[in-house]
Coordinates of C-alpha atoms and ligand atoms in Angstrom, one line a residue:
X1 CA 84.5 160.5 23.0
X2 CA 86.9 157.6 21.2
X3 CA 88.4 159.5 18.3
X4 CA 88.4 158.4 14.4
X5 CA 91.9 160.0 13.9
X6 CA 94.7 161.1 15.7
X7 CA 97.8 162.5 14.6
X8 CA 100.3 162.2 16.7
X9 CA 103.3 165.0 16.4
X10 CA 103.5 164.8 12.6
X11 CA 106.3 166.1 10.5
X12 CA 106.7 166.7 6.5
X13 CA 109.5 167.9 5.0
X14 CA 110.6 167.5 1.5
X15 CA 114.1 167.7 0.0
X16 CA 114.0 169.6 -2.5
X17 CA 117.8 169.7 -2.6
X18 CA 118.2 167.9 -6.3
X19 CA 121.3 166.2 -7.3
X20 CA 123.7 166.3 -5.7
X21 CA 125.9 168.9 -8.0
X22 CA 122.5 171.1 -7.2
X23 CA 123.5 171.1 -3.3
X24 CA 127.6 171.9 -3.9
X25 CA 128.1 175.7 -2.8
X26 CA 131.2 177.2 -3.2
X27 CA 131.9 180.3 -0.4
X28 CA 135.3 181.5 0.8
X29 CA 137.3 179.6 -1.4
X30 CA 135.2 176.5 0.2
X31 CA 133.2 174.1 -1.3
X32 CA 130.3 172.6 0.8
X33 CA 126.7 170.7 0.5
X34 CA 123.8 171.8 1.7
X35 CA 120.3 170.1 1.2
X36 CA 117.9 172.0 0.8
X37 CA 114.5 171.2 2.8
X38 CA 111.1 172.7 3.0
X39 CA 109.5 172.4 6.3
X40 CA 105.9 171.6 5.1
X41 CA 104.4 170.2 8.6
X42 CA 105.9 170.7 11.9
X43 CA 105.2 168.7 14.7
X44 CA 101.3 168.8 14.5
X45 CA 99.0 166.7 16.6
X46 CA 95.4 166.5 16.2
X47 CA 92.4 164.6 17.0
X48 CA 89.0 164.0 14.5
X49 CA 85.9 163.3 16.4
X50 CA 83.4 160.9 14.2
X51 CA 81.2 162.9 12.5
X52 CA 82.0 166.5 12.9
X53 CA 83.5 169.1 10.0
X54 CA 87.2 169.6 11.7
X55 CA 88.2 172.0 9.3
X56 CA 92.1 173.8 8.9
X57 CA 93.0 177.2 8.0
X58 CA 95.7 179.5 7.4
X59 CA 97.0 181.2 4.3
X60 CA 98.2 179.8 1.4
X61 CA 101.5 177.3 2.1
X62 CA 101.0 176.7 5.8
X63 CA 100.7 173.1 5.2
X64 CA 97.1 172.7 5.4
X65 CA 96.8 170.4 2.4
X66 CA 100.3 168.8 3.1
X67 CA 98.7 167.4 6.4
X68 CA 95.3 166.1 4.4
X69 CA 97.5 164.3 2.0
X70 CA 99.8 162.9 4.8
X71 CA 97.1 161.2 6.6
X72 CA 95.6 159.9 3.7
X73 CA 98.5 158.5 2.8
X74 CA 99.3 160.1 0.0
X75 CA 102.7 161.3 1.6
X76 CA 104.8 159.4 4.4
X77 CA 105.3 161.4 7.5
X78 CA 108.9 162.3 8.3
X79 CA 108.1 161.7 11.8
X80 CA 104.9 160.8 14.4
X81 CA 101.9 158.6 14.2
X82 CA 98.5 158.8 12.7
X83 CA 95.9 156.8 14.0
X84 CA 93.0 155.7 12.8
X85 CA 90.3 153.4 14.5
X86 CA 92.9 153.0 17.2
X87 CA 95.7 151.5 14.3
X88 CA 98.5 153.1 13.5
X89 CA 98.7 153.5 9.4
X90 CA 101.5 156.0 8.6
X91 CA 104.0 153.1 8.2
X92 CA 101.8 150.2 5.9
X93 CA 102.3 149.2 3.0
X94 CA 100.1 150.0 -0.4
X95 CA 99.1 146.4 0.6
X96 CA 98.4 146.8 3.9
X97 CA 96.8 150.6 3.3
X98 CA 93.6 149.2 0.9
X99 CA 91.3 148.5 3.5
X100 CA 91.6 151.9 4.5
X101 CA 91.2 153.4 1.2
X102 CA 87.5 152.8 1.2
X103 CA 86.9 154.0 4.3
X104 CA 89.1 157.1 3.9
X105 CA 88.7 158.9 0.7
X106 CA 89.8 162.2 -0.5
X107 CA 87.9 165.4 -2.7
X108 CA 90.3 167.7 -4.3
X109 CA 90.5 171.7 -5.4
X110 CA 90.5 171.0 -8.4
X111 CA 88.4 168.7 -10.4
X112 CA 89.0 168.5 -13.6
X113 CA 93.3 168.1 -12.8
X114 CA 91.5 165.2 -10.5
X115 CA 89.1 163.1 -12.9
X116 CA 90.8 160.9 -15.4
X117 CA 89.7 162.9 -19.0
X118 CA 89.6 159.4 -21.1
X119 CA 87.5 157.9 -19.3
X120 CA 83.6 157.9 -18.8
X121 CA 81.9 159.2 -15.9
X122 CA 80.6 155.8 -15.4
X123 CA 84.0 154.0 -15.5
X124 CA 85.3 156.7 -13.3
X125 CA 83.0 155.6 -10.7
X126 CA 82.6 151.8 -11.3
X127 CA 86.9 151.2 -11.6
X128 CA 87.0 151.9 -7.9
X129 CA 83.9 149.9 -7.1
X130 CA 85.0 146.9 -9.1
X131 CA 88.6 146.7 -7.1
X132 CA 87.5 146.9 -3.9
X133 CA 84.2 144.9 -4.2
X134 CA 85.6 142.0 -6.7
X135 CA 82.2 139.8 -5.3
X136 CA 79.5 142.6 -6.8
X137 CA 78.2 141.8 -10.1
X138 CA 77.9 144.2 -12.9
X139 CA 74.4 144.8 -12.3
X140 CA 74.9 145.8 -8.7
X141 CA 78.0 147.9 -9.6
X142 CA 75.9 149.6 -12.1
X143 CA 72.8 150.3 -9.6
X144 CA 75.7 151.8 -6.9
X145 CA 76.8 154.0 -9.2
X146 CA 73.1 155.2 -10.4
X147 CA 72.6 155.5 -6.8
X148 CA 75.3 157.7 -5.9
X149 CA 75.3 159.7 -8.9
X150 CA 71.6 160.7 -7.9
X151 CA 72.7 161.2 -4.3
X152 CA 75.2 164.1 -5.9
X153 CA 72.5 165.4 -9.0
X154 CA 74.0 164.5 -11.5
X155 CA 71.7 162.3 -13.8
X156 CA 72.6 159.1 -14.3
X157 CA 72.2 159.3 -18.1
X158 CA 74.9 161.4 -18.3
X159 CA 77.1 158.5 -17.5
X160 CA 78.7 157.9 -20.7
X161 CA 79.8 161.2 -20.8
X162 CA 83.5 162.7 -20.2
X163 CA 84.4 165.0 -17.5
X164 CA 85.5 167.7 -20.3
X165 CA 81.5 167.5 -21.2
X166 CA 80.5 169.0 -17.7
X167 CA 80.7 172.5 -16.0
X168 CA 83.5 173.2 -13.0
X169 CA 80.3 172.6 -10.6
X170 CA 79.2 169.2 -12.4
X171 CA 83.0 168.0 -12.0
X172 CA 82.6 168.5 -8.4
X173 CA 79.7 166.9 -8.0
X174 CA 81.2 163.8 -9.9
X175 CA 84.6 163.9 -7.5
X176 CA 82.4 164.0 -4.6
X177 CA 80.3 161.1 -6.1
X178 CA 83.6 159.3 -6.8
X179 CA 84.7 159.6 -2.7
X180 CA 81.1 158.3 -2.1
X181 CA 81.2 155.6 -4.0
X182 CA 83.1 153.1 -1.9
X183 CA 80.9 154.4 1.3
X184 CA 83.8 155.7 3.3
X185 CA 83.5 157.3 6.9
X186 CA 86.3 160.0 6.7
X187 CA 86.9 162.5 4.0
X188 CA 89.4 165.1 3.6
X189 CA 88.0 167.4 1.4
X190 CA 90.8 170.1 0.5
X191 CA 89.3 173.5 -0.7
X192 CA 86.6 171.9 -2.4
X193 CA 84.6 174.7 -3.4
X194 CA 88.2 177.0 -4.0
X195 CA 88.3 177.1 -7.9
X196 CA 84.3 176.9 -8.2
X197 CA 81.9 180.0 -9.4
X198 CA 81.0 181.7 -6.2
X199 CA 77.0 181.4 -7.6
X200 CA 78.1 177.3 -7.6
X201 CA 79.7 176.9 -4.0
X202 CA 76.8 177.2 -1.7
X203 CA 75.6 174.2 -3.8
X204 CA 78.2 172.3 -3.7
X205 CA 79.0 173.2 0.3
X206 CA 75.0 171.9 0.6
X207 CA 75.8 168.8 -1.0
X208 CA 78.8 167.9 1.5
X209 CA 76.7 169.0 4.3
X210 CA 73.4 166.8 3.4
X211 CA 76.1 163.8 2.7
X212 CA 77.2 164.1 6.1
X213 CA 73.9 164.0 7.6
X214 CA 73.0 161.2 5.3
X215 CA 76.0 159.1 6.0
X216 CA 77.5 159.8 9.0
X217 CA 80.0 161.3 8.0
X218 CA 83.7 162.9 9.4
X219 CA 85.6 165.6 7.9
X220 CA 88.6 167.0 7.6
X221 CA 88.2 170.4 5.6
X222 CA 91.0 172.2 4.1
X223 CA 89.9 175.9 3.5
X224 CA 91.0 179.2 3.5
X225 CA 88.1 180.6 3.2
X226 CA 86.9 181.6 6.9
X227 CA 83.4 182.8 6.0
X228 CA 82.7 179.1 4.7
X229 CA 84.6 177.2 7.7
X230 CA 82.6 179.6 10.0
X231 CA 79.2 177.9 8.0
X232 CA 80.2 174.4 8.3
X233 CA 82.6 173.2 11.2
X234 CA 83.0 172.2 14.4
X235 CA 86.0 172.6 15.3
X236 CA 88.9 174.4 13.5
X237 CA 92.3 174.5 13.8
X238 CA 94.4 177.3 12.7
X239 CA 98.1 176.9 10.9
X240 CA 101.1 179.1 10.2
X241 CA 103.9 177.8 8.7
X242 CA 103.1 174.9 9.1
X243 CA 102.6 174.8 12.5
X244 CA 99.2 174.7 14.7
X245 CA 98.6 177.9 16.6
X246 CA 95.2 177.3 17.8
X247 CA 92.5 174.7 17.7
X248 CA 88.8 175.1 18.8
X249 CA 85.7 175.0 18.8
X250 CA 84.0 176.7 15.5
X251 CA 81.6 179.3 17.4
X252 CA 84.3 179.8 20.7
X253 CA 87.1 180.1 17.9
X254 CA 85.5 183.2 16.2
X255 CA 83.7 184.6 19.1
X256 CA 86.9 184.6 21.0
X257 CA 90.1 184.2 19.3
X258 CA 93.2 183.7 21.5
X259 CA 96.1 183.1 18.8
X260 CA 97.2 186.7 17.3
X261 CA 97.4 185.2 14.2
X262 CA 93.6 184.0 14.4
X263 CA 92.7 187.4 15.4
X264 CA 94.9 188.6 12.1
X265 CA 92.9 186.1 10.3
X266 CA 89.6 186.8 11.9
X267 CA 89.7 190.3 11.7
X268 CA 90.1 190.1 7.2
X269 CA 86.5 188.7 7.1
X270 CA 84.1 191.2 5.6
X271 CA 80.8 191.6 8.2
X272 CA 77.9 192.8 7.0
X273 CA 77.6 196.4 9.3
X274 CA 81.1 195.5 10.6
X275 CA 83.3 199.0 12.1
X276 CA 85.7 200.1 9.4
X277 CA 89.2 200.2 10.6
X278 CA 88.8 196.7 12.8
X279 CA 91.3 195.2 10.4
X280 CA 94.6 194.5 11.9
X281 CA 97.5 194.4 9.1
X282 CA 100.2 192.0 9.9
X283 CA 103.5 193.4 9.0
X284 CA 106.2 191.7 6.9
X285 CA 105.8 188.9 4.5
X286 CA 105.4 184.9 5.4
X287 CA 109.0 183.7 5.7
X288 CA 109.8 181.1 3.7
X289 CA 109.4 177.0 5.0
X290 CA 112.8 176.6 3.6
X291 CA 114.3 178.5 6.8
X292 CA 111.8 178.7 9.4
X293 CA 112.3 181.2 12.1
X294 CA 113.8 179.9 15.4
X295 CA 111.1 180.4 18.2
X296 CA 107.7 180.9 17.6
X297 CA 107.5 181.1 13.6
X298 CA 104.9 183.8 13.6
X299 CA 107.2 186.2 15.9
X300 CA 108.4 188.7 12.9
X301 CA 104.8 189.3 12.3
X302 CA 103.2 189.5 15.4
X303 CA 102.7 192.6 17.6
X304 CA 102.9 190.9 20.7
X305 CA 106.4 189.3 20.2
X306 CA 109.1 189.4 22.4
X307 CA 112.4 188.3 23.0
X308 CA 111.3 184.9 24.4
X309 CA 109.2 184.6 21.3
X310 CA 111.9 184.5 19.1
X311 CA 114.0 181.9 21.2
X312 CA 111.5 179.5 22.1
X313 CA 109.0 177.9 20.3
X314 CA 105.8 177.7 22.1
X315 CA 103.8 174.5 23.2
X316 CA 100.5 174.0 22.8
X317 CA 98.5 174.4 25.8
X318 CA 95.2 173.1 26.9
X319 CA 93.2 176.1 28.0
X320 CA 89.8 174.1 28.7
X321 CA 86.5 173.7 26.8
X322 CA 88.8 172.4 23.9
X323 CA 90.4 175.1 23.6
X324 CA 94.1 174.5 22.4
X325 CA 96.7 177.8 21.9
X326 CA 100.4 177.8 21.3
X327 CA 101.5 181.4 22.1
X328 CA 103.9 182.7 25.4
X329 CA 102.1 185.5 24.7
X330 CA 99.0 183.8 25.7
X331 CA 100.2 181.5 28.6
X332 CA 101.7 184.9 29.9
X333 CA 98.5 186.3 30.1
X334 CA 99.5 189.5 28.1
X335 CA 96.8 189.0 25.2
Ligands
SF4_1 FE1 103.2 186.3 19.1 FE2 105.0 185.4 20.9 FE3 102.5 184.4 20.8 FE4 104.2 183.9 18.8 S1 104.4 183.2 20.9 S2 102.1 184.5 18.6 S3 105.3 185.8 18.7 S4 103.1 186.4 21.4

């Protein structure tokens, strides 16, 4: 199967280091500077198949969202390729970028921090229609929009309203329309249903869903929700610390965790007559990205670690059926 995506080995990092009186220490009667980076995405390759739900999870600040942004763009990679339709489009230009921004769009957590509050409903959804389709006339702009909004349930009389007018669930709806609007093939949807009612998300999760089958289309789901990702993908890859541990299939993934930190995950999801006591507590807190661990970064919380696993960080190997793991533990054949 020819992929939509690749990413190739990607790294984020972000200085966070300030000026550069900010990064002066002063120790042993010695001043020096040290910059201060945060590790957001380390070395993470990945490929999107057209049309599936890949989705990524992992607790809060293991890069999930950092790695949506950076591959639509919305960051620069410190280092590999991402690749889409075969073209390599982590180095172009704004100019260079806008044919992609139709066909890659982007749904966020949030959607009221995400929708302009001055402007209309309808000029939130005809500004992007108008700059990337300059030849449609205002009559065809308008009929789009109609369309779309209907495809989402929102009714199009409520077009001249503001986004302050609507409920959380409403906003959603009109973000999603907004992605839709330019007909794009890939979406990165990152916790879209996260800061929604719980009575609201199996609607909007519903909606993505029937827009796939609709359109055709790919993707990329940032969640940390594991109940939902178990409902919706195909594949899913698993990340801690910014680092992939495990990448699968959805139903071989939580019939058959390898990771130990997939089986931490796996094992914190509520099941209706589940055994008590099947939970397994990890110990410690998540270090910081600021100073990653050397070795394999989950090795102060996992039971299974040992002295290799804090000296050498594990590759990710290619156990069959699409099954991808990045543990010694693992390739030992002690888990
Ligand atoms: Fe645990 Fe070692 Fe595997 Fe890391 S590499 S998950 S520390 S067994």
């Amino acid at each position: 199967m020819k992929n939509l995506l690749e990413i190739k080995g990607i790294d984020k990092h972000f200085d966070i280091s300030g000026s550069i009186l900010d990064q002066l220490k002063f120790a042993g009667g010695k001043v020096t500077r040290k910059k201060t980076v945060v590790k957001a995405v380390n070395d993470v390759s990945l490929d999107v198949h057209p049309g599936e739900t890949l989705a990524v999870v992992g607790e809060s600040g293991c890069g999930k969202s950092t790695l949506a942004r950076t591959v639509l763009g919305l960051y620069r990679p410190n280092r590999g390729e991402i690749i889409y339709r075969g073209e390599r489009i982590d180095r172009l230009s704004p100019s260079q970028m806008l044919p992609y921004r139709t066909r890659m769009q982007m749904v966020f957590q949030d959607p009221y921090a995400s929708l302009n509050p001055r402007m209309t409903v309808r000029q939130i959804l005809e500004e992007p229609v108008r700059f990337h389709n300059p030849s449609l006339s205002r009559g065809e702009v308008k009929e789009k929009v109609a369309e779309v909004m209907l495809q989402v349930g929102v009714d199009p009389v409520w077009a001249t309203n503001f986004p302050h007018e609507f409920s959380g669930g409403q906003r959603q709806r009109i973000s999603i329309a907004r992605a839709l609007v330019l007909d794009p093939e890939f979406i990165a949807a990152d916790e879209p249903i996260a800061a929604l009612d719980v009575s609201i998300q199996a609607q909007i999760l519903n909606l993505l869903m029937d827009a796939q089958e609709q359109r055709g289309l790919t993707y990329l789901f940032i969640s940390h929700d594991l109940s939902v990702v178990e409902h919706i993908s195909n594949r899913v890859a698993v990340m801690y610390l910014g680092c992939l541990c495990e990448l699968a299939p959805a139903g071989e993934l939580f019939s058959n965790p390898r990771h130990p930190y997939t089986r931490a995950l796996l094992s914190a999801i509520p099941r209706l007559g589940g055994q008590a006591g099947g939970h397994t507590r990890l110990s410690g807190d998540v270090p910081t990205p600021i100073n990653l661990p050397t070795g394999c970064v989950f090795h102060g919380r996992c039971p299974h670690a040992d002295e290799r696993c804090s000296r050498e960080i594990p590759a990710v190997m290619n156990l069959g059926g699409d099954v991808q793991v990045a543990c010694h533990g693992v390739e030992e054949g002690r888990i």
